[in-house]
CSV table of C-alpha atoms in Angstrom, one decimal:
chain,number,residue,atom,x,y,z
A,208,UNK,CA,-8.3,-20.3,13.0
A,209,UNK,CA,-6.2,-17.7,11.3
A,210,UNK,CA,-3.4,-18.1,9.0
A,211,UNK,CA,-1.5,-14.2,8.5
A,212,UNK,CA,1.2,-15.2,5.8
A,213,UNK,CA,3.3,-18.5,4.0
A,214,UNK,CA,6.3,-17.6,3.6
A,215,UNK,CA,10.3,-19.1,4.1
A,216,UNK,CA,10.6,-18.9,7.3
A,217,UNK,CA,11.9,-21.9,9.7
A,218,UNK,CA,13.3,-23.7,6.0
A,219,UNK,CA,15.9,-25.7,8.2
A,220,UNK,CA,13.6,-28.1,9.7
A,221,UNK,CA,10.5,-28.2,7.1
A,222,UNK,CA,12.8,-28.0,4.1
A,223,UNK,CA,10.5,-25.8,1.4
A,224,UNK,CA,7.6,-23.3,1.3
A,225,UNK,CA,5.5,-25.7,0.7
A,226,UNK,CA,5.9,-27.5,3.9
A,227,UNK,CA,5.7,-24.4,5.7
A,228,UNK,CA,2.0,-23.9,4.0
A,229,UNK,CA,1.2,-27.3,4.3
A,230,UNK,CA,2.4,-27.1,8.2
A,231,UNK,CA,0.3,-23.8,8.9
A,232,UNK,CA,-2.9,-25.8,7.6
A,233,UNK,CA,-3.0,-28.0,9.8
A,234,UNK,CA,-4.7,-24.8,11.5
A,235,UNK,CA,-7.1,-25.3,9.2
A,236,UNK,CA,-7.7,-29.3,9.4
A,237,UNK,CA,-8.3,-29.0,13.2
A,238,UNK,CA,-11.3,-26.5,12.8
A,239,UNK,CA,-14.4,-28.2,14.3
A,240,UNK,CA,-17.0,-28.2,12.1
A,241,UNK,CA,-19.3,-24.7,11.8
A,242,UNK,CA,-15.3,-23.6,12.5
A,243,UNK,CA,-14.1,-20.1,10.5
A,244,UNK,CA,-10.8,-20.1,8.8
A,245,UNK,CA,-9.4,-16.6,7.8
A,246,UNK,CA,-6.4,-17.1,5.2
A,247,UNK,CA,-4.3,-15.3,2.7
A,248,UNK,CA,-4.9,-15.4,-0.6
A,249,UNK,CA,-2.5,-18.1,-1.3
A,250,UNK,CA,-2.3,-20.4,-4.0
A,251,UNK,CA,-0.2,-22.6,-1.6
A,252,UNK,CA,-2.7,-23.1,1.0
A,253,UNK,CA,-5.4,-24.3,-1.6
A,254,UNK,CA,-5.1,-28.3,-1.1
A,255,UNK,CA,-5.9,-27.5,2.3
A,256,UNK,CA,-8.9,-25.8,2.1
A,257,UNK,CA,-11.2,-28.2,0.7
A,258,UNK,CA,-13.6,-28.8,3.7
A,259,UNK,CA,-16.9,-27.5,3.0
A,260,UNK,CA,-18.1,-27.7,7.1
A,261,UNK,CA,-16.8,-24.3,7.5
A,262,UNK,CA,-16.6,-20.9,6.4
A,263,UNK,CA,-13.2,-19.9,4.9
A,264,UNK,CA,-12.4,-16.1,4.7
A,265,UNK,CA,-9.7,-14.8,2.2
A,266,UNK,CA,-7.5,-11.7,2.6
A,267,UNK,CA,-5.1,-10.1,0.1
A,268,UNK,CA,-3.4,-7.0,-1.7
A,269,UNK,CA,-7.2,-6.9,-2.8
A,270,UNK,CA,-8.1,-6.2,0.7
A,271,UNK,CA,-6.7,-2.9,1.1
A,272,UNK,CA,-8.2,-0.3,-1.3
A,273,UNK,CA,-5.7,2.3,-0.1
A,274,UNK,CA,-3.2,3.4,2.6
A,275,UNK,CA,-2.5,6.6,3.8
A,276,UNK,CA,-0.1,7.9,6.1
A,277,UNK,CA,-1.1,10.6,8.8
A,278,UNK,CA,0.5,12.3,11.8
A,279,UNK,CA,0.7,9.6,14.5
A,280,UNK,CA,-0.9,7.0,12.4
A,281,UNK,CA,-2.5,5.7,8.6
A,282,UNK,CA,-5.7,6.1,7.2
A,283,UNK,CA,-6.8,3.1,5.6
A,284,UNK,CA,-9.6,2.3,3.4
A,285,UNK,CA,-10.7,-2.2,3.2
A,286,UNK,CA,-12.5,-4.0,0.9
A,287,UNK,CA,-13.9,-7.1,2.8
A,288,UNK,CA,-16.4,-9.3,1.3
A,289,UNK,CA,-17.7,-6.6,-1.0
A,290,UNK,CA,-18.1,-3.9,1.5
A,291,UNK,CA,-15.9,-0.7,1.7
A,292,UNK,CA,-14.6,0.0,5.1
A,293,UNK,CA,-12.9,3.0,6.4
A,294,UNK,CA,-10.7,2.9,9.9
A,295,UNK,CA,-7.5,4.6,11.5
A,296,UNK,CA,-4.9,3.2,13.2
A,297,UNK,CA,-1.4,4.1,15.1
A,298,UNK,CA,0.9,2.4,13.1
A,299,UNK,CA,2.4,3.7,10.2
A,300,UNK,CA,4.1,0.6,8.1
A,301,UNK,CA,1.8,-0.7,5.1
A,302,UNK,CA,2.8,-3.9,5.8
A,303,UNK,CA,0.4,-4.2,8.9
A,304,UNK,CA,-2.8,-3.5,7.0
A,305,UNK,CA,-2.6,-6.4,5.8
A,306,UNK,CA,-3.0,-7.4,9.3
A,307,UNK,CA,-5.6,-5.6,10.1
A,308,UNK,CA,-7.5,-6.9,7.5
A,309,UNK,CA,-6.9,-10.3,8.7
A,310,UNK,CA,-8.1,-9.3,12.2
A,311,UNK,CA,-11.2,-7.5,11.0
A,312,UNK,CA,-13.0,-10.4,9.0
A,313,UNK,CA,-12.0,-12.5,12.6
A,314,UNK,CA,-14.2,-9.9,14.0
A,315,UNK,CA,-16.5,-10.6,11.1
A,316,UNK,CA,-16.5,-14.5,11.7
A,317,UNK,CA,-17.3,-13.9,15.6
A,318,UNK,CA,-19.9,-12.0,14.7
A,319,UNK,CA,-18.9,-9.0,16.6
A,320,UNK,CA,-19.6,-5.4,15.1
A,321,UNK,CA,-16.8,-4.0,13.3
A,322,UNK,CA,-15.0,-0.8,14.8
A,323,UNK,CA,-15.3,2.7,13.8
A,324,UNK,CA,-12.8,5.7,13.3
A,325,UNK,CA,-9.8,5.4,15.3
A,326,UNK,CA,-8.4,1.5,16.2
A,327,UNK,CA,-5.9,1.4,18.8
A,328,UNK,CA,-3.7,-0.9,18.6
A,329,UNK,CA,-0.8,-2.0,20.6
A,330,UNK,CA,2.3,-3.8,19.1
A,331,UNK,CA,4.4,-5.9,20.8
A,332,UNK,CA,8.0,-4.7,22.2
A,333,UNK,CA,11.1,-4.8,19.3
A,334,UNK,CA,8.4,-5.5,16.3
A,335,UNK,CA,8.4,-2.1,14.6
A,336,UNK,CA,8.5,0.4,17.6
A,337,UNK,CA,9.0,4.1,16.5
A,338,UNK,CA,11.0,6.5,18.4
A,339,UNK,CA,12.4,9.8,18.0
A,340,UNK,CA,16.2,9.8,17.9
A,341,UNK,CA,18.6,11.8,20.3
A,342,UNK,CA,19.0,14.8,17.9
A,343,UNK,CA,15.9,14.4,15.8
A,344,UNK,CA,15.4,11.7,13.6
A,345,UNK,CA,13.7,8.5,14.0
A,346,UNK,CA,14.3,4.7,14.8
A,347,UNK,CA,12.3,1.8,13.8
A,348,UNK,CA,13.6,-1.2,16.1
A,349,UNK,CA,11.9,-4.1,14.6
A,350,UNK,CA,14.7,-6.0,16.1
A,351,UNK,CA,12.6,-9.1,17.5
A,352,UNK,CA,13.1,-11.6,14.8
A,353,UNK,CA,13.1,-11.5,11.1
A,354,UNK,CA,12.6,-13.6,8.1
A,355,UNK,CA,13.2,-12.7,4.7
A,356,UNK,CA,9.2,-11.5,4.0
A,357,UNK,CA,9.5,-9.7,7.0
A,358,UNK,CA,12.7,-8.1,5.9
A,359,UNK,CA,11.3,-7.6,2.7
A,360,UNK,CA,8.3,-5.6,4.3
A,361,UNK,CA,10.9,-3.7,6.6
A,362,UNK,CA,13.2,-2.4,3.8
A,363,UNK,CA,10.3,-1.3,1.9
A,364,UNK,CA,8.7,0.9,5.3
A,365,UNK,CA,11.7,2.7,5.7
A,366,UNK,CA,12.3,3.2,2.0
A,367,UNK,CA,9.2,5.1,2.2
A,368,UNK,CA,10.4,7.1,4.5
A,369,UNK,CA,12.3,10.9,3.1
A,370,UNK,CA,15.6,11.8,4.6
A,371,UNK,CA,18.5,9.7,5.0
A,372,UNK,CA,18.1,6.0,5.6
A,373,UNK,CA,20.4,3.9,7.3
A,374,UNK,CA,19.6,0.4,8.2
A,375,UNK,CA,21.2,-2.2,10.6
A,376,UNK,CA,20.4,-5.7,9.6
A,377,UNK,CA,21.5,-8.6,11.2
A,378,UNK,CA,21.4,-12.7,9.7
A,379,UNK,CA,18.4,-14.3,9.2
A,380,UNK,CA,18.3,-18.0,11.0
A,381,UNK,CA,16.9,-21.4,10.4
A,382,UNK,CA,17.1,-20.9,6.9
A,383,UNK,CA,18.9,-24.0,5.9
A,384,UNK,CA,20.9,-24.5,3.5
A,385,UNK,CA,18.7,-22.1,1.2
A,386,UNK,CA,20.1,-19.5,3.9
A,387,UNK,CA,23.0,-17.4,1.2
A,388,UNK,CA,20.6,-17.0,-1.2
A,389,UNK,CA,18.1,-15.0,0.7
A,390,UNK,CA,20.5,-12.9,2.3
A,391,UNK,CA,21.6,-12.2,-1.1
A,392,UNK,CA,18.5,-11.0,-1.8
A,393,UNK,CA,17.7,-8.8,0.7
A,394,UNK,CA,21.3,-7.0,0.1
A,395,UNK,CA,20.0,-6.7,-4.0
A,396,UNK,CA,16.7,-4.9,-2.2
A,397,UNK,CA,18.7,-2.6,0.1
A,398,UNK,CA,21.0,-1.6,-2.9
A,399,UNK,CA,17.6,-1.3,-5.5
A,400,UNK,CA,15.5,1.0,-2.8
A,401,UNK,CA,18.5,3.6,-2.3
A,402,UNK,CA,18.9,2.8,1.6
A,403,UNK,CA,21.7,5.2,1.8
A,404,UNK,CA,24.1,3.4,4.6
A,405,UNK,CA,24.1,-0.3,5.5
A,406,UNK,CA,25.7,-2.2,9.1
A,407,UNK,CA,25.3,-5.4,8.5
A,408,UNK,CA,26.0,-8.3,11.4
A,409,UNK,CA,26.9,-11.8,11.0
A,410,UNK,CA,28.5,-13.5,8.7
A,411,UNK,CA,26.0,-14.3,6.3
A,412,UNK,CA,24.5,-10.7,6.8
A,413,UNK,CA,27.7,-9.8,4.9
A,414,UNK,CA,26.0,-10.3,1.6
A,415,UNK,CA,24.0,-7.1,2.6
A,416,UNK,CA,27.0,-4.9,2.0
A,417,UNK,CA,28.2,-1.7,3.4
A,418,UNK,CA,30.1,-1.8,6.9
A,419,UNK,CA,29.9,-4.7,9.1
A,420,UNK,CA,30.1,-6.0,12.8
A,421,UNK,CA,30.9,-9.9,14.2
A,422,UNK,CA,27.6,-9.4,16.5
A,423,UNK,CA,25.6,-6.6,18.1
A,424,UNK,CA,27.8,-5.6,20.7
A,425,UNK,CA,30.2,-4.5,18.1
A,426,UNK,CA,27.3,-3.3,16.0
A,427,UNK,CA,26.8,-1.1,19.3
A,428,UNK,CA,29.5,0.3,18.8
A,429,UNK,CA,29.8,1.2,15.3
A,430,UNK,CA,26.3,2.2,14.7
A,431,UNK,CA,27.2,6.0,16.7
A,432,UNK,CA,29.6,6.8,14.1
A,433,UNK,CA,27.7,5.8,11.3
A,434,UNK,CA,24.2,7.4,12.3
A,435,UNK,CA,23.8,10.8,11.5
A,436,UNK,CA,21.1,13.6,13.7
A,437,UNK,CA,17.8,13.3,11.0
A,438,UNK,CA,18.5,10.0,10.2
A,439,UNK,CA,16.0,7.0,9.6
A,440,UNK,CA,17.3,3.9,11.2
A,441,UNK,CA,16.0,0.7,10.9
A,442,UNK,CA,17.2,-2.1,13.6
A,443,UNK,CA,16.0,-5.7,12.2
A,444,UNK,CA,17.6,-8.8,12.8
A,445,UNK,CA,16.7,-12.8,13.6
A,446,UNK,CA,15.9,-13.1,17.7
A,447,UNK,CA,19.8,-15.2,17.8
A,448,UNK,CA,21.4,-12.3,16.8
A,449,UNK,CA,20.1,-9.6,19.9
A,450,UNK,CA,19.8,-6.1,18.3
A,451,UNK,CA,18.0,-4.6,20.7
A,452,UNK,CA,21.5,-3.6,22.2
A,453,UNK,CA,21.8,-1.7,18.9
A,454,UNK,CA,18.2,-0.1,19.7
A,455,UNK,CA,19.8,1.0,23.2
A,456,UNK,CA,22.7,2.2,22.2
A,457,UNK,CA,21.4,4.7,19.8
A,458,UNK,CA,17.9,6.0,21.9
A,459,UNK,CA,20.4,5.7,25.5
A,460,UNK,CA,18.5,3.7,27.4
A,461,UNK,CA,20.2,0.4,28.8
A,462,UNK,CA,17.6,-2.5,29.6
């Protein structure tokens, strides 16, 4: 069983954080015994893991000893149960080798050998794709879903990234009535990390700042003015809100 993160996500049915991290261990309680349980390293979860029948496997910060970015891909260097690890992969968001830890000491549990040198690995469609813009630049359309730790992690990739940064951010839903604050937050991110031009859709995506759009097809439209050629565009935005047609507006292509 593998947990990959706690975090606020879904707060409008299950209320706090800790729901959500007692909800996700029930992962955990369901294990037959001799079962493997790969976690974060999350103070959260540790009610839950007090079965000694099976082997529990943490992940962390810890995990990654370094990340490196190279053409096409990262370099990345793991620490997992004491023993230094070496692999490359396609993707180029730090976020994900976190991950990857996570699905390397699964590999461990099965008791598979681990890989060597290059890992391919195939994301799914809308969750970080990167593309080269009509006139150079680049687009990140991570436009499948979002919740405010993945938004978090979003922001932070394409602050990384030199050149200008523009980024097109829709609400985040099912987040209660905690929902203003966090979108609060993520507009005190974008305005601390220097992105350079914000569209923000929705109306509680307001609180991001910069220009805003009542929904994507609007956002459609206005994104062409506001993107520049050499720009870095990130598309993110809850699965309600459809900024995809954002994605296809800006590459050309019409699903």
């Amino acid at each position: 069983g593998v947990i990959t993160s706690i975090g606020p996500v879904h707060l409008e049915l299950l209320g706090t954080v800790e729901n959500v991290a007692q909800a996700k261990a029930e992962v955990v309680a369901s294990l037959p015994q001799g079962g493997a349980a790969i976690v974060p390293d999350e103070p959260l979860l540790e009610p839950f893991l007090d079965r000694d029948d099976i082997e529990i496997r943490r992940f962390g910060p810890e995990s990654v000893e370094s990340f490196e970015r190279t053409d096409g891909g990262s370099r990345v260097e793991f620490v997992l149960d004491g023993e230094r690890l070496e692999l490359e992969f396609p993707f180029t968001a730090r976020h994900q080798a976190q991950n990857a830890a996570a699905a390397l000491l699964t590999v461990r549990a099965l008791g598979l050998p681990l890989p060597e040198g290059r890992v391919e690995v195939e994301l799914s469609r809308w969750r970080g794709e990167e593309s080269t813009l009509p006139g150079g630049g680049l687009l990140i359309n991570d436009s499948y879903n979002a919740n405010p730790a993945s938004m978090r992690a979003a922001l932070e990739h394409l602050a990384e990234h030199d050149g200008r940064k523009v980024a097109v951010l829709g609400d985040i839903a099912d987040l209660g009535p905690t929902a203003p604050e966090y979108h609060r937050a993520v507009g005190e991110l974008v305005r601390r990390r220097g992105i350079d031009a914000v569209l923000s859709i929705g109306e509680l995506a307001r609180d991001y700042g910069g220009e805003h759009a009542r929904d994507a097809a609007e956002a459609a439209e206005k994104v062409k003015e506001l993107v520049r050629p050499g720009d870095i565009v990130l598309v993110k935005g809850s699965r309600a809100v459809g900024l995809e047609v954002v994605a296809d507006a800006l590459t050309g292509v019409h699903a």
